[in-house]
mmCIF file of C-alpha atoms in Angstrom:
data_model
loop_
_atom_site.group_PDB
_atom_site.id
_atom_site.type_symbol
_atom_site.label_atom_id
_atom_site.label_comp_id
_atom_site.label_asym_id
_atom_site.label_seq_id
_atom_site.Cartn_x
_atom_site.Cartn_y
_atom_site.Cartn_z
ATOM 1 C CA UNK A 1 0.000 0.000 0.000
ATOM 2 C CA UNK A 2 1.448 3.560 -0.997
ATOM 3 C CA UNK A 3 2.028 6.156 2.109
ATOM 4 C CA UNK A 4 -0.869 7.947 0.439
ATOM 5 C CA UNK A 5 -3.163 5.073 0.437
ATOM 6 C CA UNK A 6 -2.433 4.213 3.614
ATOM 7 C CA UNK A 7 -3.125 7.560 5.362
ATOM 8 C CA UNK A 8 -6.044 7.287 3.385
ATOM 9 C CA UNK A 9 -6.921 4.084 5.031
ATOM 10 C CA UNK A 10 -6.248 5.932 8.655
ATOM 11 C CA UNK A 11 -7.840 8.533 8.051
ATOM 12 C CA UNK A 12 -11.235 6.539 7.114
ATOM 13 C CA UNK A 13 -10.872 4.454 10.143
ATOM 14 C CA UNK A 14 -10.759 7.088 12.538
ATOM 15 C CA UNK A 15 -13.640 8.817 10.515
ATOM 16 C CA UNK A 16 -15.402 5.862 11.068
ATOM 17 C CA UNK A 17 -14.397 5.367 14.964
ATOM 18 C CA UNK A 18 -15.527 9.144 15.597
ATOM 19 C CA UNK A 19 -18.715 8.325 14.172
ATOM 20 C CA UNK A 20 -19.555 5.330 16.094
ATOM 21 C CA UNK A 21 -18.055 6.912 19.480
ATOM 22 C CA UNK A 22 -20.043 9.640 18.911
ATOM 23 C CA UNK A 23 -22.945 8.011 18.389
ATOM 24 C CA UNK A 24 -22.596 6.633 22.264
ATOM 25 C CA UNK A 25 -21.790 9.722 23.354
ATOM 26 C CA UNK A 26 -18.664 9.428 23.674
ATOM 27 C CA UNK A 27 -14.764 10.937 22.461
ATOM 28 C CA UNK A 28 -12.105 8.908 20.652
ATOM 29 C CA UNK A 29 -8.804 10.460 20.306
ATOM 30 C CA UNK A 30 -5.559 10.445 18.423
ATOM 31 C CA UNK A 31 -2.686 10.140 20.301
ATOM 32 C CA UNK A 32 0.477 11.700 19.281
ATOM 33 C CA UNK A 33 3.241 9.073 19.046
ATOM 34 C CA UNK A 34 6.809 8.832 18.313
ATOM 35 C CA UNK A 35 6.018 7.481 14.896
ATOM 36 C CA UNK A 36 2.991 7.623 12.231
ATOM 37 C CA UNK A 37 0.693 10.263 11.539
ATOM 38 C CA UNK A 38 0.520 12.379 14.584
ATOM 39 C CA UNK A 39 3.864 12.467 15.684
ATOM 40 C CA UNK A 40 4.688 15.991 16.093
ATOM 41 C CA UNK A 41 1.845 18.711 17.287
ATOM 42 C CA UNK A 42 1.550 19.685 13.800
ATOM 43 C CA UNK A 43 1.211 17.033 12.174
ATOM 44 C CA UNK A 44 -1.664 15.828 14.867
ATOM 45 C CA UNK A 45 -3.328 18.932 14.032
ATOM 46 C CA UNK A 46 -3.429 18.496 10.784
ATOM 47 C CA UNK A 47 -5.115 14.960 10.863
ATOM 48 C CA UNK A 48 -7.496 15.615 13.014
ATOM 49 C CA UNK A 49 -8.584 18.590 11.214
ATOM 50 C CA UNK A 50 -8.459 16.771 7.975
ATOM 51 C CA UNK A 51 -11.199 13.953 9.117
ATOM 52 C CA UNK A 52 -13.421 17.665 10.692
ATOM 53 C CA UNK A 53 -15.359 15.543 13.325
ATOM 54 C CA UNK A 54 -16.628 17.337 16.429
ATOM 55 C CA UNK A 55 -15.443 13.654 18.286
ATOM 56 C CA UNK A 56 -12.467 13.265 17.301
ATOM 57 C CA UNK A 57 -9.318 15.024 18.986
ATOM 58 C CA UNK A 58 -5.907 14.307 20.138
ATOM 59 C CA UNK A 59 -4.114 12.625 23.011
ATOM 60 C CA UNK A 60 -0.969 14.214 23.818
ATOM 61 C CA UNK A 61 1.488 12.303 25.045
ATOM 62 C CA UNK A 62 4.476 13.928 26.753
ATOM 63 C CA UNK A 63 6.822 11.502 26.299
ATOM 64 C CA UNK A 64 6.049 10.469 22.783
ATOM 65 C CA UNK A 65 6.237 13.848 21.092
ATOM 66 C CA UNK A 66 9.380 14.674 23.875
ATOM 67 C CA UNK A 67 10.940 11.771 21.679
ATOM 68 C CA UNK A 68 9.479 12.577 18.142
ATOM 69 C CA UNK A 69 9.872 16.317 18.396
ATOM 70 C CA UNK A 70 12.511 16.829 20.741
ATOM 71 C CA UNK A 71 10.274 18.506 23.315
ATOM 72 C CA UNK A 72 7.171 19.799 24.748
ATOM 73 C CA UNK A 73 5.925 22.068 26.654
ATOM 74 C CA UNK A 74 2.685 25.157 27.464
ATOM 75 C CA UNK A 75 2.910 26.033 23.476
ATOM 76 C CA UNK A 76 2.088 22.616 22.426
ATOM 77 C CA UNK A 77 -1.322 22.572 25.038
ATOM 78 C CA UNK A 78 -1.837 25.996 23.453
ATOM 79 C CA UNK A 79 -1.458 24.919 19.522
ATOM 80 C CA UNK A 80 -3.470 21.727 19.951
ATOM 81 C CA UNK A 81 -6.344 24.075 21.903
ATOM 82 C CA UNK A 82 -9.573 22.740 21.758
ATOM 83 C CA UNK A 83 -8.629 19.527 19.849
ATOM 84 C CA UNK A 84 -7.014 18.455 22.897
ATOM 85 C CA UNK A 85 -9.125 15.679 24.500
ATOM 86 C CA UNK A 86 -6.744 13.697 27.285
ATOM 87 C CA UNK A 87 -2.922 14.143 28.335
ATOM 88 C CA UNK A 88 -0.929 11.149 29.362
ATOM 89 C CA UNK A 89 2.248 12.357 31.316
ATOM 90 C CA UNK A 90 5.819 9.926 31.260
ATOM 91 C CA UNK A 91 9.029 10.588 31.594
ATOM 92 C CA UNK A 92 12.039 9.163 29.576
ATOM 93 C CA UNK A 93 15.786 9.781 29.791
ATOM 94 C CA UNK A 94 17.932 10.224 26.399
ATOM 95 C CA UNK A 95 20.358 7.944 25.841
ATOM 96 C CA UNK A 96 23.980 8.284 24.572
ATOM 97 C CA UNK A 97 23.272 4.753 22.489
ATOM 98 C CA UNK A 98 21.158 1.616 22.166
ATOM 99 C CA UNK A 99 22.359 -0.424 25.171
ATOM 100 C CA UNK A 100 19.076 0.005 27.745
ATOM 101 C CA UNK A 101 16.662 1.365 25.577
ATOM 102 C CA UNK A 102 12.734 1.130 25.474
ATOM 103 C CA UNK A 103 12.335 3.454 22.977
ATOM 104 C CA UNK A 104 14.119 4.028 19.541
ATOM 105 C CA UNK A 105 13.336 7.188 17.281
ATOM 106 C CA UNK A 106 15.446 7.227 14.087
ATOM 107 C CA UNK A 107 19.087 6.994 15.139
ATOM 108 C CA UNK A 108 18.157 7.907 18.939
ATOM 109 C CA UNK A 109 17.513 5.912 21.590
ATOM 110 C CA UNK A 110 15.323 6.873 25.016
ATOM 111 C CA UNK A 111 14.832 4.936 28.460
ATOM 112 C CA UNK A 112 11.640 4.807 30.517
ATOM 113 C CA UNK A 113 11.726 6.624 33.486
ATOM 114 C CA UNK A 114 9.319 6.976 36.724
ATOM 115 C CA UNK A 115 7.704 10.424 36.460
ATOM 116 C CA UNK A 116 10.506 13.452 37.227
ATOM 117 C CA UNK A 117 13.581 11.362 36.973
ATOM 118 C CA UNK A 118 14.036 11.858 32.841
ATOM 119 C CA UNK A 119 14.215 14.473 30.234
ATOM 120 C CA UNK A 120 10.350 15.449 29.604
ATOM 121 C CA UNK A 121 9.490 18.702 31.147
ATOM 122 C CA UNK A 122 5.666 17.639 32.036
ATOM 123 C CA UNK A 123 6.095 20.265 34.580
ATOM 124 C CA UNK A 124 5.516 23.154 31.591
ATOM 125 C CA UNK A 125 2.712 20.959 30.443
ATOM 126 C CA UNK A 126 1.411 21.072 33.145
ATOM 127 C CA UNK A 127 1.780 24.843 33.469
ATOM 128 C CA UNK A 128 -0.144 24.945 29.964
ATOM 129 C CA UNK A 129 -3.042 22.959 31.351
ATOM 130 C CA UNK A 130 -3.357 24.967 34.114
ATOM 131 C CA UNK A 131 -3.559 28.397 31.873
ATOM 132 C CA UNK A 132 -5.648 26.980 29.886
ATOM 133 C CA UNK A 133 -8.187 25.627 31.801
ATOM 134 C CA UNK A 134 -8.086 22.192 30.751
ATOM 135 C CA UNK A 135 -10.566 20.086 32.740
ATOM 136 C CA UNK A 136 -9.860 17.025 30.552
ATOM 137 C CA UNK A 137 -8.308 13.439 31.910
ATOM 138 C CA UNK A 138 -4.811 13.376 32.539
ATOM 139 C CA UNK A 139 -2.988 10.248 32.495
ATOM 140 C CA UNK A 140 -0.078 9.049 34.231
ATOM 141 C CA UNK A 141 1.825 6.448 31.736
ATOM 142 C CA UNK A 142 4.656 4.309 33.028
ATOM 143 C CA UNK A 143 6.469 1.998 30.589
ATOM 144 C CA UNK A 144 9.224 1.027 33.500
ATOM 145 C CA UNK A 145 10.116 -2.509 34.134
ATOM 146 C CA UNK A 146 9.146 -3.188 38.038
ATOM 147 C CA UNK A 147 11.618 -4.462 40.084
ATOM 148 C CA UNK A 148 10.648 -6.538 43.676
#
């Protein structure tokens, strides 16, 4: 399948999925990822304003576009606006190479961290979220192996 046809093929699935959620009265989102269609806050924007349905809106994820886009902060909450529809907070540390990684973005390589021990400032997310009034869920995400 071409890259076109394929983002086709997204794009009518989660046309489809908005339709059906809505139809329960409910909110399906699109989260931004580290790779695919939404994985900068641009490029989330512009997919969920391409399928245009009241239902349909984004899940930021701190950690994911920390790794795709190289950070995140307030201006992200502020460009995403009222398309955002849930946060989920993590953390992850950069790594100088592969050895220990959970997460691999083109050439660079990220560990999992507990919440405040990596790179991902969640804190000016948070800040964001706060000035803007969000009143949405917000997720904590945790990808960390647990040790006993």
């Amino acid at each position: 399948m071409s890259d076109d046809a394929e983002r086709g093929a997204a794009l009518d699935w989660y046309r489809q999925a908005a339709g059906i959620v809505a139809s329960a009265g409910a909110r399906a989102t699109v989260e931004v990822h580290a790779h695919g269609y939404a994985a900068s806050t641009p490029a989330a924007i512009e997919f969920v304003d391409e399928i245009d349905h009241p239902s349909l809106g984004v899940a930021l994820d701190t950690g994911n576009l920390h790794a795709s886009a190289g950070g995140v902060g307030a201006g992200d909450v502020t460009r995403l606006g009222p398309r955002l529809f849930d946060v989920h907070v993590k953390d992850l540390r950069a790594l100088p190479n592969a050895q220990g990684h959970t997460l691999q973005v083109g050439a660079r390589h990220f560990r999992h961290t507990l919440l405040g021990e990596g790179d991902v400032r969640n804190d000016l997310v948070l800040d964001g979220l706060a000035d803007a009034a969000y009143d949405g869920w917000i997720a904590t995400e945790c990808e960390c192996k647990w040790s006993t």
